[in-house]
Every structure is written in structure tokens, then in C-alpha cells.
Short mmCIF file of N, CA and C in Angstrom, two decimals:
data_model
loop_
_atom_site.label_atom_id
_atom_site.label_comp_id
_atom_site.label_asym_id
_atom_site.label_seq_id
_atom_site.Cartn_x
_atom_site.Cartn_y
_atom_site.Cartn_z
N UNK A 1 -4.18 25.90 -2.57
CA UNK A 1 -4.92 25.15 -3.57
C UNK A 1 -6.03 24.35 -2.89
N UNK A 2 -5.83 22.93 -2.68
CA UNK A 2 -6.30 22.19 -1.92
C UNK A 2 -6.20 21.39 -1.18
N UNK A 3 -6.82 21.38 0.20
CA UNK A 3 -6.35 20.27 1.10
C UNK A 3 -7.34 18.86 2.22
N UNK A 4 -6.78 18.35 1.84
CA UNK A 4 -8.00 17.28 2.21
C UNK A 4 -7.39 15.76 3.14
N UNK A 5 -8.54 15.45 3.85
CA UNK A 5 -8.61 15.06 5.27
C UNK A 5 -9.33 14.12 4.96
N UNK A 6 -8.59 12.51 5.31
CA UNK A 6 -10.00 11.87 5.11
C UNK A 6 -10.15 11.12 6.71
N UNK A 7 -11.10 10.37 6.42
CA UNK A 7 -12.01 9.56 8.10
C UNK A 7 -12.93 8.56 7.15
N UNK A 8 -12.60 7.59 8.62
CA UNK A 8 -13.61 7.03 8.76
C UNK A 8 -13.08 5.66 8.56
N UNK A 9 -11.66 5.16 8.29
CA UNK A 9 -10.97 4.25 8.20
C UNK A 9 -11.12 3.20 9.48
N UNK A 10 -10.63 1.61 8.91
CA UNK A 10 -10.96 1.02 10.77
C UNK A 10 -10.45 -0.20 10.13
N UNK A 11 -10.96 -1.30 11.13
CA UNK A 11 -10.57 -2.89 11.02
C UNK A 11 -11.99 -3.32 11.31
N UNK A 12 -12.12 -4.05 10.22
CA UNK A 12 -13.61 -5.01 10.44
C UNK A 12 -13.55 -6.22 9.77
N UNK A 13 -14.98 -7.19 9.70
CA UNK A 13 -14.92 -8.23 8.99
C UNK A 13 -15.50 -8.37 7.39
N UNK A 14 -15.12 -9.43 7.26
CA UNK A 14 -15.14 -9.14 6.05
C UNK A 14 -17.09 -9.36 5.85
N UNK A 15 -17.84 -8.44 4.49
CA UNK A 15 -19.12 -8.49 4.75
C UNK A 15 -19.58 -7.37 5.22
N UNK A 16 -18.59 -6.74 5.88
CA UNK A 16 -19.04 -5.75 6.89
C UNK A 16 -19.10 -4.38 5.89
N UNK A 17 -19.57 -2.91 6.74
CA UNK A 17 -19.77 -1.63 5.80
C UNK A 17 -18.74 -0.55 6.68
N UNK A 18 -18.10 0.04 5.80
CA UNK A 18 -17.59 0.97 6.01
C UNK A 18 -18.07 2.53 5.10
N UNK A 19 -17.95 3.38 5.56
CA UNK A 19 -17.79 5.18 5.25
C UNK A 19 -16.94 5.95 5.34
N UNK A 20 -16.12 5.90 4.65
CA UNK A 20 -15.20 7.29 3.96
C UNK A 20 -15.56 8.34 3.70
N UNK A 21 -14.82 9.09 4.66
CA UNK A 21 -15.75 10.86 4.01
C UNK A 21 -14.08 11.55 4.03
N UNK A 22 -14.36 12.28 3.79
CA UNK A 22 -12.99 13.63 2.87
C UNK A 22 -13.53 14.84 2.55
N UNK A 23 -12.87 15.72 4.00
CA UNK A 23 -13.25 17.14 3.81
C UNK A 23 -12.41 17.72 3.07
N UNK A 24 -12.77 18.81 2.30
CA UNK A 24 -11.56 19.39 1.64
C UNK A 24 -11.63 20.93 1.97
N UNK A 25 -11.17 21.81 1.71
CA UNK A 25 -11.11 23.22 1.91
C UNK A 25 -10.32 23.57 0.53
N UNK A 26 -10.67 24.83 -0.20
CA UNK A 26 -10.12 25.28 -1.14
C UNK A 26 -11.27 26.25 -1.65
N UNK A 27 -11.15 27.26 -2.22
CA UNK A 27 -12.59 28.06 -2.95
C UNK A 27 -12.64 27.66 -4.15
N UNK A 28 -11.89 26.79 -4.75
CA UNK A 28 -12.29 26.31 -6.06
C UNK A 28 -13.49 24.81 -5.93
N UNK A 29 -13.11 24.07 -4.69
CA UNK A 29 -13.74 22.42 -4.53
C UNK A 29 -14.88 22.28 -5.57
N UNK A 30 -15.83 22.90 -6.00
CA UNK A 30 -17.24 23.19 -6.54
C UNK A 30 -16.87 22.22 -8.10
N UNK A 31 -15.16 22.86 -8.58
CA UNK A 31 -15.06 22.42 -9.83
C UNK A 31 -14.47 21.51 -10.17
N UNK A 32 -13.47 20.76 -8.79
CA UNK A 32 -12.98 19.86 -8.90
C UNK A 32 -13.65 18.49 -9.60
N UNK A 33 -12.97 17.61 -10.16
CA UNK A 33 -13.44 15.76 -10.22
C UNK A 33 -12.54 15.72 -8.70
N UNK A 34 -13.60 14.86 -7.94
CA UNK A 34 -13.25 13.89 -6.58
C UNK A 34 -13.26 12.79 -6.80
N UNK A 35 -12.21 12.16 -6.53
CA UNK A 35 -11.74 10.46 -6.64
C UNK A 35 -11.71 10.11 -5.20
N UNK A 36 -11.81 8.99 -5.50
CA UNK A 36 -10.90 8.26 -4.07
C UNK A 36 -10.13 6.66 -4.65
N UNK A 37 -8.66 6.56 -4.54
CA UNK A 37 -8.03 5.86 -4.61
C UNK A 37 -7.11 5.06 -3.68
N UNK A 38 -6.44 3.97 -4.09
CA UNK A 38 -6.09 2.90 -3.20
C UNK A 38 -5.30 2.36 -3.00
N UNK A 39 -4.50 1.82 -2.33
CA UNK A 39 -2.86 0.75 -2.65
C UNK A 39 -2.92 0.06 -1.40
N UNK A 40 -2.77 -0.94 -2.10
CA UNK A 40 -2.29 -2.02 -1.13
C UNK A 40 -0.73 -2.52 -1.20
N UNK A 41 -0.35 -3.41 0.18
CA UNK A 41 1.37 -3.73 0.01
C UNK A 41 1.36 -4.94 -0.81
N UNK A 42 2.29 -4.06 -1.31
CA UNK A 42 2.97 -4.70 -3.26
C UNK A 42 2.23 -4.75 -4.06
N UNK A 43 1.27 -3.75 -3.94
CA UNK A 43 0.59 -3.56 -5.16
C UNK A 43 0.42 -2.08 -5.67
N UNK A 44 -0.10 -1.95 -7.24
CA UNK A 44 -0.08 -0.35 -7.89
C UNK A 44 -1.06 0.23 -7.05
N UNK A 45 -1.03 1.31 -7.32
CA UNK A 45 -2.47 2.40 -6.88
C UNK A 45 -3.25 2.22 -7.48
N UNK A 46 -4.61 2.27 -7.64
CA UNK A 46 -5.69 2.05 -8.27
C UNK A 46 -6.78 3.21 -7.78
N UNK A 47 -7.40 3.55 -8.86
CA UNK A 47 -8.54 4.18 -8.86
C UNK A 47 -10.40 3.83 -8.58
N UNK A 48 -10.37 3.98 -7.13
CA UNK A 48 -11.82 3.25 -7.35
C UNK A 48 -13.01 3.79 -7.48
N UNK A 49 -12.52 4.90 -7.71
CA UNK A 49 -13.94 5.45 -7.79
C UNK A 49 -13.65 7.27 -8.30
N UNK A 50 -14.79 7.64 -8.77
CA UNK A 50 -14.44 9.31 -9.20
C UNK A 50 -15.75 10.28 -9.75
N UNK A 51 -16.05 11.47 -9.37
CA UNK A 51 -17.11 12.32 -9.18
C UNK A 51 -16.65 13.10 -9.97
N UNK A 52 -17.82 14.28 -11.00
CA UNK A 52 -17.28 14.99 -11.36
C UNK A 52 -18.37 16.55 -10.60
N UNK A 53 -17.96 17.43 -11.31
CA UNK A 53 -18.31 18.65 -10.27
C UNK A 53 -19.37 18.86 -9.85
N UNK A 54 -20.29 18.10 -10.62
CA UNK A 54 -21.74 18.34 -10.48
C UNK A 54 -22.10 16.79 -9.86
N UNK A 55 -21.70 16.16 -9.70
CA UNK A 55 -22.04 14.80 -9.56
C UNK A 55 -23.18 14.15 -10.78
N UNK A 56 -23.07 14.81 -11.56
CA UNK A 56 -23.86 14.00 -13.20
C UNK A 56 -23.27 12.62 -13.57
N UNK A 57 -21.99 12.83 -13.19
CA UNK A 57 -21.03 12.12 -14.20
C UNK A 57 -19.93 10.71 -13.15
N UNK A 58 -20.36 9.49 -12.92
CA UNK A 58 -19.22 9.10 -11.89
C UNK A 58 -18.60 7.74 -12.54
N UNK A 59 -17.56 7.19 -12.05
CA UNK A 59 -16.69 6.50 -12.69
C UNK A 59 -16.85 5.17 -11.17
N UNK A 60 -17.05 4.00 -11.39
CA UNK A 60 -16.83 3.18 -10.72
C UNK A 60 -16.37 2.06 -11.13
N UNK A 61 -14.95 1.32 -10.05
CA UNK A 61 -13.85 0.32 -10.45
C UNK A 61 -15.02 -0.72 -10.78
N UNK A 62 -14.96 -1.50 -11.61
CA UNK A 62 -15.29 -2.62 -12.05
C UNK A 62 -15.39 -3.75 -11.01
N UNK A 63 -14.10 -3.58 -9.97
CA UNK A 63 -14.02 -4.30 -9.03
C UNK A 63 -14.78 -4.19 -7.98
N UNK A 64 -15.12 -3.45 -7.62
CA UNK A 64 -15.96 -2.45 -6.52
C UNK A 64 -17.44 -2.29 -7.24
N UNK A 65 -17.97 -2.41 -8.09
CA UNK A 65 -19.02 -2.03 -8.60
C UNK A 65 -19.98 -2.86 -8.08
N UNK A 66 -21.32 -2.23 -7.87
CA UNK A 66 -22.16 -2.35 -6.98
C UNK A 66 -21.92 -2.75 -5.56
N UNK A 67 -21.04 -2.33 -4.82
CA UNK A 67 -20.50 -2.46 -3.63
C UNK A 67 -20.33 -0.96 -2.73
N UNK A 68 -19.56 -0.29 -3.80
CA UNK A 68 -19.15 0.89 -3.36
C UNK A 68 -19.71 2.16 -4.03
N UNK A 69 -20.37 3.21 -3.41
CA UNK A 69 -20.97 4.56 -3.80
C UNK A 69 -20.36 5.69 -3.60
N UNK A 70 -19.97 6.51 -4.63
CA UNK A 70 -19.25 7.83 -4.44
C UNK A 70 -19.98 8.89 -4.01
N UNK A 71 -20.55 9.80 -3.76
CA UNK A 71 -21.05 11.18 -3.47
C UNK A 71 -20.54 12.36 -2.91
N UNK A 72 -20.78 13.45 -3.69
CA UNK A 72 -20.61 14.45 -2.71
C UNK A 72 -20.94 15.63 -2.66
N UNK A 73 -21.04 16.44 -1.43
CA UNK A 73 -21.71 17.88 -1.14
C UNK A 73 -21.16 18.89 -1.24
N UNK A 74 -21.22 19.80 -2.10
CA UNK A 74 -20.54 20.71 -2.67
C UNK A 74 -20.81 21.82 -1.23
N UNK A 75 -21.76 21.80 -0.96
CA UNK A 75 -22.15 23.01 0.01
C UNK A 75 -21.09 22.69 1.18
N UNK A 76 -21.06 21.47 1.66
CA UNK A 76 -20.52 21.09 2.70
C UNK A 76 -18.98 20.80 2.91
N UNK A 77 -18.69 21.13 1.16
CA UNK A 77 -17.19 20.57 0.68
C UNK A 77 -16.95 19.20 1.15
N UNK A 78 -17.47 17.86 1.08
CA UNK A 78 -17.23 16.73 1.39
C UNK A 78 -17.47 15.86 0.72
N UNK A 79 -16.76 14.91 0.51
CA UNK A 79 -17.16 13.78 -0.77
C UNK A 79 -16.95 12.45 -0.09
N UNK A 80 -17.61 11.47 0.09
CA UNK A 80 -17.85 10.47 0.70
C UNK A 80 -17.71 8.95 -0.24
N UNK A 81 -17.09 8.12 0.21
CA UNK A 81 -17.55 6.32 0.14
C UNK A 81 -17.94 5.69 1.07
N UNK A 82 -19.20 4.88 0.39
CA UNK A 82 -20.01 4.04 1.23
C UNK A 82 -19.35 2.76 0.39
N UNK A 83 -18.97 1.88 1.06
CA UNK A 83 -18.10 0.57 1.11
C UNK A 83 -19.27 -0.31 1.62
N UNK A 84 -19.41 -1.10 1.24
CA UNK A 84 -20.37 -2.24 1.31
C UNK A 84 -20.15 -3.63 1.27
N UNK A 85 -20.37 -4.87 2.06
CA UNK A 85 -19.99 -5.86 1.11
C UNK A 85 -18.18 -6.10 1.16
N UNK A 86 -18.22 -5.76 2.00
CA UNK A 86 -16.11 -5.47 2.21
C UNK A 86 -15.55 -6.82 2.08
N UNK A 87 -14.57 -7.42 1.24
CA UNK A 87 -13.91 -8.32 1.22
C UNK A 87 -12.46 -8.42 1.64
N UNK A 88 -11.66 -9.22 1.75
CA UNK A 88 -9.79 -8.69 2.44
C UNK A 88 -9.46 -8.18 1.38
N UNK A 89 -9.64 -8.84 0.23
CA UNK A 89 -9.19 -8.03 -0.99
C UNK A 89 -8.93 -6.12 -0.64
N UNK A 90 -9.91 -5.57 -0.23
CA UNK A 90 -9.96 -4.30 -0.04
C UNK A 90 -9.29 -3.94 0.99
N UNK A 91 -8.41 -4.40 1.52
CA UNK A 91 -7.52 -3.95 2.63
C UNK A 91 -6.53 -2.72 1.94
N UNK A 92 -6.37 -1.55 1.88
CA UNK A 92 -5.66 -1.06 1.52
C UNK A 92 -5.27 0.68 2.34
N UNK A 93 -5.10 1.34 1.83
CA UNK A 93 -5.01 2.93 2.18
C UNK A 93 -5.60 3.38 1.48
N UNK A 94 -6.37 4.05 1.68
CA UNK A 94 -7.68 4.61 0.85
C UNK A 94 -7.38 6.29 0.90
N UNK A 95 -6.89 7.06 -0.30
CA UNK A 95 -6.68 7.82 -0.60
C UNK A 95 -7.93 9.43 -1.03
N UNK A 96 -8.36 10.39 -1.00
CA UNK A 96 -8.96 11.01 -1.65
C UNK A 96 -8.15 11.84 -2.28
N UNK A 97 -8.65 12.27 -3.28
CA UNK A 97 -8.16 12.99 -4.33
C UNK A 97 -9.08 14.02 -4.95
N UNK A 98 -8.11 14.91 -5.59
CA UNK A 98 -9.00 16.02 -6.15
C UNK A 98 -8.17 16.38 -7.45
N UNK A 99 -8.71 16.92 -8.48
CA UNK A 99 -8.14 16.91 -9.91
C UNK A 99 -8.96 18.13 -11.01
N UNK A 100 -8.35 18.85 -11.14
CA UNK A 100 -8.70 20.34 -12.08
C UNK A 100 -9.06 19.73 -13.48
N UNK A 101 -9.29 18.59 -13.95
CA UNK A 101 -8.90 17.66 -14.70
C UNK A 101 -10.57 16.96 -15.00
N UNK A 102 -11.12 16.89 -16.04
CA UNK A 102 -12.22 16.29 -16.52
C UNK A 102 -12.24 15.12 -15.94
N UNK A 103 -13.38 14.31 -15.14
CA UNK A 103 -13.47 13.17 -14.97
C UNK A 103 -12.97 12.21 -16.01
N UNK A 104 -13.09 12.08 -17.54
CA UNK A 104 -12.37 11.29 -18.67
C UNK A 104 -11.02 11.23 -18.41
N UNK A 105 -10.36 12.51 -18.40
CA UNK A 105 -9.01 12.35 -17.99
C UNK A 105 -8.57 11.87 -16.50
N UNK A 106 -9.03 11.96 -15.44
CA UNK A 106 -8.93 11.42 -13.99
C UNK A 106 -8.86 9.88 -14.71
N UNK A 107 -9.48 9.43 -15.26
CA UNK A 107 -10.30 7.76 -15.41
C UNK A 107 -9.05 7.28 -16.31
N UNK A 108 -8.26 8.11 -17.37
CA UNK A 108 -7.91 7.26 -17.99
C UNK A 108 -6.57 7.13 -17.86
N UNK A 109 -6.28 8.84 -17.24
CA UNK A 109 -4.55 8.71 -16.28
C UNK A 109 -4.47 7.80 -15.35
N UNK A 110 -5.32 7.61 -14.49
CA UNK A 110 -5.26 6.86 -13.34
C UNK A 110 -4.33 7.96 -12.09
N UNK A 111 -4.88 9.19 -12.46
CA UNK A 111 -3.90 10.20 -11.79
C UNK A 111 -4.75 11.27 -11.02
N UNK A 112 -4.22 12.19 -10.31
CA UNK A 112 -4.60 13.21 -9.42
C UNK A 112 -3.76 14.31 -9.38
N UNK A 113 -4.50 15.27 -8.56
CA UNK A 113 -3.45 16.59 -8.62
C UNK A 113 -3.03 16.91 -7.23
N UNK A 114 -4.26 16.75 -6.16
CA UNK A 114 -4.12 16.87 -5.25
C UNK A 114 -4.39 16.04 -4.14
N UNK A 115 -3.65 15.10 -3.29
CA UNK A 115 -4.22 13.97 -2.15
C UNK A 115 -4.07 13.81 -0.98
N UNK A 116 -4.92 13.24 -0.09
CA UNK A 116 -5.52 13.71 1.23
C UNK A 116 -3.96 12.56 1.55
N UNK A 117 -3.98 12.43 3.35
CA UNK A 117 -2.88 11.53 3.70
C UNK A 117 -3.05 10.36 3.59
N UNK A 118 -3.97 9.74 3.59
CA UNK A 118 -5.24 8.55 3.26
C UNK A 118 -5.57 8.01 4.86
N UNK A 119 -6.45 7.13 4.64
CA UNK A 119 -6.70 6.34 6.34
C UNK A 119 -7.19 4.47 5.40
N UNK A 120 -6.25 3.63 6.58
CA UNK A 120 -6.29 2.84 6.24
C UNK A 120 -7.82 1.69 6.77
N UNK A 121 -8.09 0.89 5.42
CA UNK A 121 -9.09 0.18 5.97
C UNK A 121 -8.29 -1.20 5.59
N UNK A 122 -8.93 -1.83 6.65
CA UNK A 122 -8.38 -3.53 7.05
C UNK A 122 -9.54 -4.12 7.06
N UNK A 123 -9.82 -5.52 5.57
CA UNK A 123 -10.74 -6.53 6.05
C UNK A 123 -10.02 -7.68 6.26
N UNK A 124 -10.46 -8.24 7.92
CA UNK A 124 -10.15 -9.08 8.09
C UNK A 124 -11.40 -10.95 7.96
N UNK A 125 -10.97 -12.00 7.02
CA UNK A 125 -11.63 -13.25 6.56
C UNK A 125 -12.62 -13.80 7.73
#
């Protein structure tokens, strides 16, 4: 089906920019919605963000908004976050995801079909 790899995880300060990228491999990727989601300790998973196949269409957390940018390259199979503006709040495991599933439905399940192992980002105050 699909399988996906993400990078680019680290420890920085807070203010600071981070890049998430997530290769995936599969011959379908083209039609997938790409998310990337999140959890922190003792807290739910959350959805912060989500692409749909064409990149027309993207979904960004409220929380994260104007901070964080989704994109991605179909040619290259890779879908990326640019993190901006990083607060501790965002300390979490940062997940990618992939979903056979209309961006509407990704957004309102708060769900996925398929997810990378995640890589963790740490802001430290």
C-alpha cells in the first residue's frame, strides 16, 4: 500500500524553524490526502495539518495557523512542514499520514489510513 518515512525532527528553541519532510513510496501517492499529525505526553492526537491530491485544497490547525505550511511533490512523492515560529507547546511526535479518504473526511475524522513512525520535535522556553 503505503509507506512512509519522516525527517527532519530535532531539539531547538523556542522561535526557532523547523522542516518536516515524509517520503512515501506506493504507486497510488498522486491520490492520496497527506496529513501530518501529532501527540504529545498525555495528550490526544491531533491533526495539524492536511493536503489533498492536487494540493488545491489544504486544511490548517487553527493552532498552528499562520505558523505552519503543508506542501507537497507529487513527482518526488514527498510532502513537507515548514514549522515556523515554534513554541514548547509544539513539543510532540509529529506523525505523517496518508488517507484514500477526501480531505473533508481526513478533517472531520481526525483519522488516517496509513502512518509514517513519526520523529520527534522538542521546543525548548
Amino acid at each position: 500500500q503505503v509507506q512512509l518515512v519522516e525527517s527532519g525532527g530535532g531539539l531547538v528553541q523556542a522561535g526557532d524553524s523547523l522542516r518536516l519532510s515524509c517520503a512515501a513510496s506506493g504507486r497510488t501517492f498522486s491520490s492520496y490526502t497527506m496529513a501530518w499529525f501529532r501527540q504529545a505526553p498525555r495528550k490526544e492526537r491531533q491533526l495539524v495539518s492536511a493536503i489533498n491530491w492536487s494540493g488545491g485544497s489544504i486544511y490548517v490547525a487553527e493552532f498552528v495557523k499562520g505558523r505552519f505550511t503543508i506542501s507537497r511533490d507529487n513527482a518526488a512523492m514527498t510532502v513537507s512542514l515548514q514549522m515556523n515560529s515554534l513554541k514548547p507547546e509544539d513539543t510532540a511526535v509529529y506523525y505523517c499520514a496518508a488517507s484514500s479518504k477526501h480531505i473533508s473526511i481526513v478533517r472531520n475524522n481526525q483519522e488516517s489510513d496509513y502512518w509514517g513512525q513519526g520523529t520527534q520535535v522538542t521546543v525548548s522556553s
